[in-house]
Coordinates of C-alpha atoms in Angstrom, one line a residue:
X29 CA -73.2 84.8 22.3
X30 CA -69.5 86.0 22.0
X31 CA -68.5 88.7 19.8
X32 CA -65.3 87.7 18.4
X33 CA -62.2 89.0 17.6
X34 CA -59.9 86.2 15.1
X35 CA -56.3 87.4 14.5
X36 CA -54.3 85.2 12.6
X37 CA -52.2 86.1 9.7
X38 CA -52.8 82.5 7.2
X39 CA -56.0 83.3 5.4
X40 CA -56.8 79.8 4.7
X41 CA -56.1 79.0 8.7
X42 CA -58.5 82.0 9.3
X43 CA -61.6 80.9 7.1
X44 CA -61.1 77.5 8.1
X45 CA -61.6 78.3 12.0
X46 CA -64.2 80.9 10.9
X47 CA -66.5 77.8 9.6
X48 CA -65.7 75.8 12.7
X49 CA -67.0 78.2 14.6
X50 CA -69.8 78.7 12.7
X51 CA -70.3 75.1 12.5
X52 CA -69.8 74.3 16.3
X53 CA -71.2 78.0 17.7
X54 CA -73.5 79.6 15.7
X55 CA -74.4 82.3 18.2
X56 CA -70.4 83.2 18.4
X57 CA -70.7 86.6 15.9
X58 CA -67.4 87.3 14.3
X59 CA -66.5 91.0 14.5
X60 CA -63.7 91.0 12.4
X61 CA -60.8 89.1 10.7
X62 CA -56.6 90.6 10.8
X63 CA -53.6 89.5 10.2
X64 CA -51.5 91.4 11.7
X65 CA -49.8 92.3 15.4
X66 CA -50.9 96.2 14.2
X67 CA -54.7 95.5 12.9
X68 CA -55.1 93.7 15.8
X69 CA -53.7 96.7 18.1
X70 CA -55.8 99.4 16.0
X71 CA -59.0 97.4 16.4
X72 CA -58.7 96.6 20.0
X73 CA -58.5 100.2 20.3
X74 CA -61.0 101.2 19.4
X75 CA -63.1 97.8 20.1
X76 CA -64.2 95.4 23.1
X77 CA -64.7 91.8 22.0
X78 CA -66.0 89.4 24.2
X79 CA -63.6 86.2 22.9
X80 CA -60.4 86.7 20.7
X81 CA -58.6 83.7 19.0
X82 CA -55.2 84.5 18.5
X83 CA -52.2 82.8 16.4
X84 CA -48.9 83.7 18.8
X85 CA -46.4 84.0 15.4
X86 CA -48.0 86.5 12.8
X87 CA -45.9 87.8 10.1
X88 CA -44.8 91.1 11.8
X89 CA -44.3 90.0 15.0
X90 CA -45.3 87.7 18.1
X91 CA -49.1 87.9 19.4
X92 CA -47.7 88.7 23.0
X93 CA -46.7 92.2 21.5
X94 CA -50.4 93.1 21.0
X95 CA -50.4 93.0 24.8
X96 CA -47.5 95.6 25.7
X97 CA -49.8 97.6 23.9
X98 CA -53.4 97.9 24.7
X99 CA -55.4 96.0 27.6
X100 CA -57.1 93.2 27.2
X101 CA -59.8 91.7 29.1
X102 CA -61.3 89.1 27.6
X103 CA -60.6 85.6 27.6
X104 CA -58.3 84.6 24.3
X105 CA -57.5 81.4 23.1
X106 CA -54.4 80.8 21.4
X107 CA -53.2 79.2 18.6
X108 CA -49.7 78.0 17.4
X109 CA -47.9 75.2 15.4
X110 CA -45.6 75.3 18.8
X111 CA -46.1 74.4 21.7
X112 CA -43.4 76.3 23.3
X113 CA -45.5 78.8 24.0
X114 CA -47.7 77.9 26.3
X115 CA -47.2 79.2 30.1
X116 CA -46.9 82.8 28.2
X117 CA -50.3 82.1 26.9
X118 CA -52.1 81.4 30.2
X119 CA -50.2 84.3 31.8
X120 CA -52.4 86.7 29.3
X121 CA -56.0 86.1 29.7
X122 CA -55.1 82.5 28.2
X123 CA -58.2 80.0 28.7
X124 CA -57.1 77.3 26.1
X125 CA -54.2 76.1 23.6
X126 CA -54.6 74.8 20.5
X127 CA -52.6 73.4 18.5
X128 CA -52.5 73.8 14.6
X129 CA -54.2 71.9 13.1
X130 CA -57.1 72.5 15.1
X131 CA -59.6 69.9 15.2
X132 CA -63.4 70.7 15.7
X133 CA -63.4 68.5 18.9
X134 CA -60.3 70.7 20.3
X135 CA -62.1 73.9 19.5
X136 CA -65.5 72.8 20.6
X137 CA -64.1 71.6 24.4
X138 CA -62.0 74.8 24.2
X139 CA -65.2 77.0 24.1
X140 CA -67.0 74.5 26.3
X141 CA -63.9 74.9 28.7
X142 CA -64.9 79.1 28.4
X143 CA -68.5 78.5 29.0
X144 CA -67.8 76.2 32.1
X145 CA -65.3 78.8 33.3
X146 CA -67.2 81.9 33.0
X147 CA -70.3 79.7 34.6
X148 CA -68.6 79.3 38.0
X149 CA -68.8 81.8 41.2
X150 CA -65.4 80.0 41.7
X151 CA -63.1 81.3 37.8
X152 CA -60.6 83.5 39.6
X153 CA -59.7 80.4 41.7
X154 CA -59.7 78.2 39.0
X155 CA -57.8 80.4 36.5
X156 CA -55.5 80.7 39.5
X157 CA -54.7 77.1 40.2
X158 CA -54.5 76.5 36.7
X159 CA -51.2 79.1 36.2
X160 CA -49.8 77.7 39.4
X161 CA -49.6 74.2 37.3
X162 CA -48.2 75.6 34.3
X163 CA -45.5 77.6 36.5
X164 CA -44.5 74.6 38.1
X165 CA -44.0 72.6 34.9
X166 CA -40.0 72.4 34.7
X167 CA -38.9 75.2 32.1
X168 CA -35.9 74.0 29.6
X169 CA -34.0 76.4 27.6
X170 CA -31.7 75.9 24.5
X171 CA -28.7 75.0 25.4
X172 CA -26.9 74.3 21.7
X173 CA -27.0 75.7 18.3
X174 CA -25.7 73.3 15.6
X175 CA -24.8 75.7 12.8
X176 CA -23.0 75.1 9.4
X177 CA -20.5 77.2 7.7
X178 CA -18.8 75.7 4.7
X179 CA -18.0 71.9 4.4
X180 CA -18.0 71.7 8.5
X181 CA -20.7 71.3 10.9
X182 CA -20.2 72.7 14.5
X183 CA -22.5 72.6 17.3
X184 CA -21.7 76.0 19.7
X185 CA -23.1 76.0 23.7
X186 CA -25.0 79.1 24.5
X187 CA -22.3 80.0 26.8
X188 CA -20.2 80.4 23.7
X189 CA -22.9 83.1 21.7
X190 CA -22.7 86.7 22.0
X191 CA -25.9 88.0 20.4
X192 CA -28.3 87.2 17.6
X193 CA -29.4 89.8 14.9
X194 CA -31.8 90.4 11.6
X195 CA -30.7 92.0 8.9
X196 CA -31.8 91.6 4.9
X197 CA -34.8 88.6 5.8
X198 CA -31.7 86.5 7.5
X199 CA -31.0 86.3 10.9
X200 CA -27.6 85.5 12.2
X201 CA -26.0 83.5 15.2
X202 CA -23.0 85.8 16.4
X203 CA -20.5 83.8 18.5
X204 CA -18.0 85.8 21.0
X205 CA -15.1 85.1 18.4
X206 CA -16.9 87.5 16.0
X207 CA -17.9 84.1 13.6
X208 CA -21.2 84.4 12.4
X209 CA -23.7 81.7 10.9
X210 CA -27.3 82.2 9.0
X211 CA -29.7 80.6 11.0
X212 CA -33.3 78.8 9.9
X213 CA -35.1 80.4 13.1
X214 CA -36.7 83.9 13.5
X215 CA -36.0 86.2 16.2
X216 CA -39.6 85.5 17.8
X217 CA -38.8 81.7 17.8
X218 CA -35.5 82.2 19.9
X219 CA -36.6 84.5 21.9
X220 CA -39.1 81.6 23.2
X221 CA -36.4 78.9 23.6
X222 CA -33.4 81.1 25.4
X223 CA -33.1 82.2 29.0
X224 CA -34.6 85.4 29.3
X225 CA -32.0 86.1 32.2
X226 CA -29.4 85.7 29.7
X227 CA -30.7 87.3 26.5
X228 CA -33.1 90.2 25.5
X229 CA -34.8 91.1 23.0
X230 CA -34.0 95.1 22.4
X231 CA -35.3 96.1 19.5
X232 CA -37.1 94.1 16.3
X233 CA -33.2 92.8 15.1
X234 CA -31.4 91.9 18.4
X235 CA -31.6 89.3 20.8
X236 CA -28.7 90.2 22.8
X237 CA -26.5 88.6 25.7
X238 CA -26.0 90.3 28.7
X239 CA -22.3 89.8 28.7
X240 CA -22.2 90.8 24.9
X241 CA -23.3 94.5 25.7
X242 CA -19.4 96.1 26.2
X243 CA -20.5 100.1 26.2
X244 CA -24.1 101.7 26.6
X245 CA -25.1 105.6 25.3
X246 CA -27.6 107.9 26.0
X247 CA -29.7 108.3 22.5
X248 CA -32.8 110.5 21.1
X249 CA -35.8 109.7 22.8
X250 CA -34.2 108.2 25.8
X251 CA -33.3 104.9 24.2
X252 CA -30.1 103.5 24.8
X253 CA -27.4 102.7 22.3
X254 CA -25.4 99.3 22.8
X255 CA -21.3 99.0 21.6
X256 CA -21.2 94.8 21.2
X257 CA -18.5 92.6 21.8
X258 CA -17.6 91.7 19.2
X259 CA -18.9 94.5 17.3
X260 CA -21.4 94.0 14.6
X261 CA -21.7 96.6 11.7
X262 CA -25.4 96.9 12.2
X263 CA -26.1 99.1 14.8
X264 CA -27.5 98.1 18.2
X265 CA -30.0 100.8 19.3
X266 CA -33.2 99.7 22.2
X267 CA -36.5 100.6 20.7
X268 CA -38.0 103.2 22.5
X269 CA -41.3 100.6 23.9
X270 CA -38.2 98.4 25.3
X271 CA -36.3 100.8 26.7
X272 CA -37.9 100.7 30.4
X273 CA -37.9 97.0 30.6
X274 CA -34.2 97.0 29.2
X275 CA -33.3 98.8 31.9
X276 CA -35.2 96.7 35.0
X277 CA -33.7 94.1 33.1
X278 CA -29.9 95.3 33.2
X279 CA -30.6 96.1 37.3
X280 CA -32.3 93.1 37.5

């Protein structure tokens, strides 16, 4: 029996894997339900599941955030309408992927895949091998935008953006001649498709290239302020969790 932990922020999407699992599992005992990158940090703060299932995009965030913040040592299996995502998944406890919509004979061979796992003397060697094949799979990033502005239609290489931010519910595709174009993707989707030796994500509302950044500043709580090129009216500030892995990034 596996008490479980289900974060995932559709409600329908929630009590529809919750009678699956009752269904399929009957000795699987839900702890508790959230919906949120936060509920799911406060409860595994203060709780120890033995399973979690876990949507990557929630409303306030991406899943893998939950995992800056507290440790987690159970298996999880994820779940996402993308499949982007998936050699960050196995890189965090991940024993299976599934892909909405789940189907009851994905979820049943996803727990059976747990049961088999945790059965063998041989799971580190077998989790092992598994992320070797994932890391080998050829990684591709995005390499165009095609935006609109107006009556025109322009596709722009990713050599030719600056930074992306988020400001009012819209984000925005900045381009190194100061243009800038709403886009239909989240900050968490692009973060997943560009080259995370080329862009990083400083705070909640910037996804920043490196050759973007023109000035840095010292600021309260030892985060770092950014002056972009070209120069954006929002202001550019790392979030203090960020700030370390900014830096090793910048050094990098």
């Amino acid at each position: 029996m596996y008490s479980t932990l289900l974060v995932e922020d559709e409600k329908l999407a929630a009590d529809r894997l919750e009678r699956m699992l009752r269904q399929i599992a009957p000795d699987i005992r839900i702890l508790a339900k959230v919906d949120s990158v936060s509920k799911a940090i406060e409860f595994l703060k203060k709780h120890n599941p033995e399973l979690i299932f876990l949507d990557i995009h929630l409303a306030d965030g991406s899943g893998f955030e939950i995992f800056d913040q507290v440790r987690v040592a159970c298996p999880v299996i994820f779940t996402t309408a993308y499949d982007e995502y998936a050699l960050r998944a196995f890189q965090v406890n991940g024993i299976a992927y599934l892909l909405k919509p789940i189907s009851q004979e994905a979820l049943a061979g996803s727990l059976q895949k747990l049961k088999s796992i945790q059965a063998s003397d041989k799971q580190l060697a077998q989790v092992d091998r598994l992320l070797e094949q994932i890391r080998k799979r050829e990684i591709t990033y995005r390499k165009r935008f095609l935006v609109s502005g107006g009556n025109t239609i322009k596709s722009i290489a990713i050599q030719e953006l600056a930074y992306f931010y988020a400001e009012n519910k819209a984000v925005y595709l900045v381009e190194q001649t100061g243009y800038k174009y709403v886009l239909d993707e989240t900050l968490d989707q692009l973060q997943e498709v560009l080259d995370p030796e080329q862009f990083f994500r400083v705070n909640r509302s910037f996804l920043v290239q490196v050759s973007a950044i023109r000035q840095m500043h010292p600021y309260s709580r030892s985060r770092i302020k950014l002056d972009l090129e070209p120069p954006c009216s929002k202001e550019c500030i790392s979030s203090t969790e960020k700030t370390a892995e900014f830096k090793d990034w910048l050094g990098g």
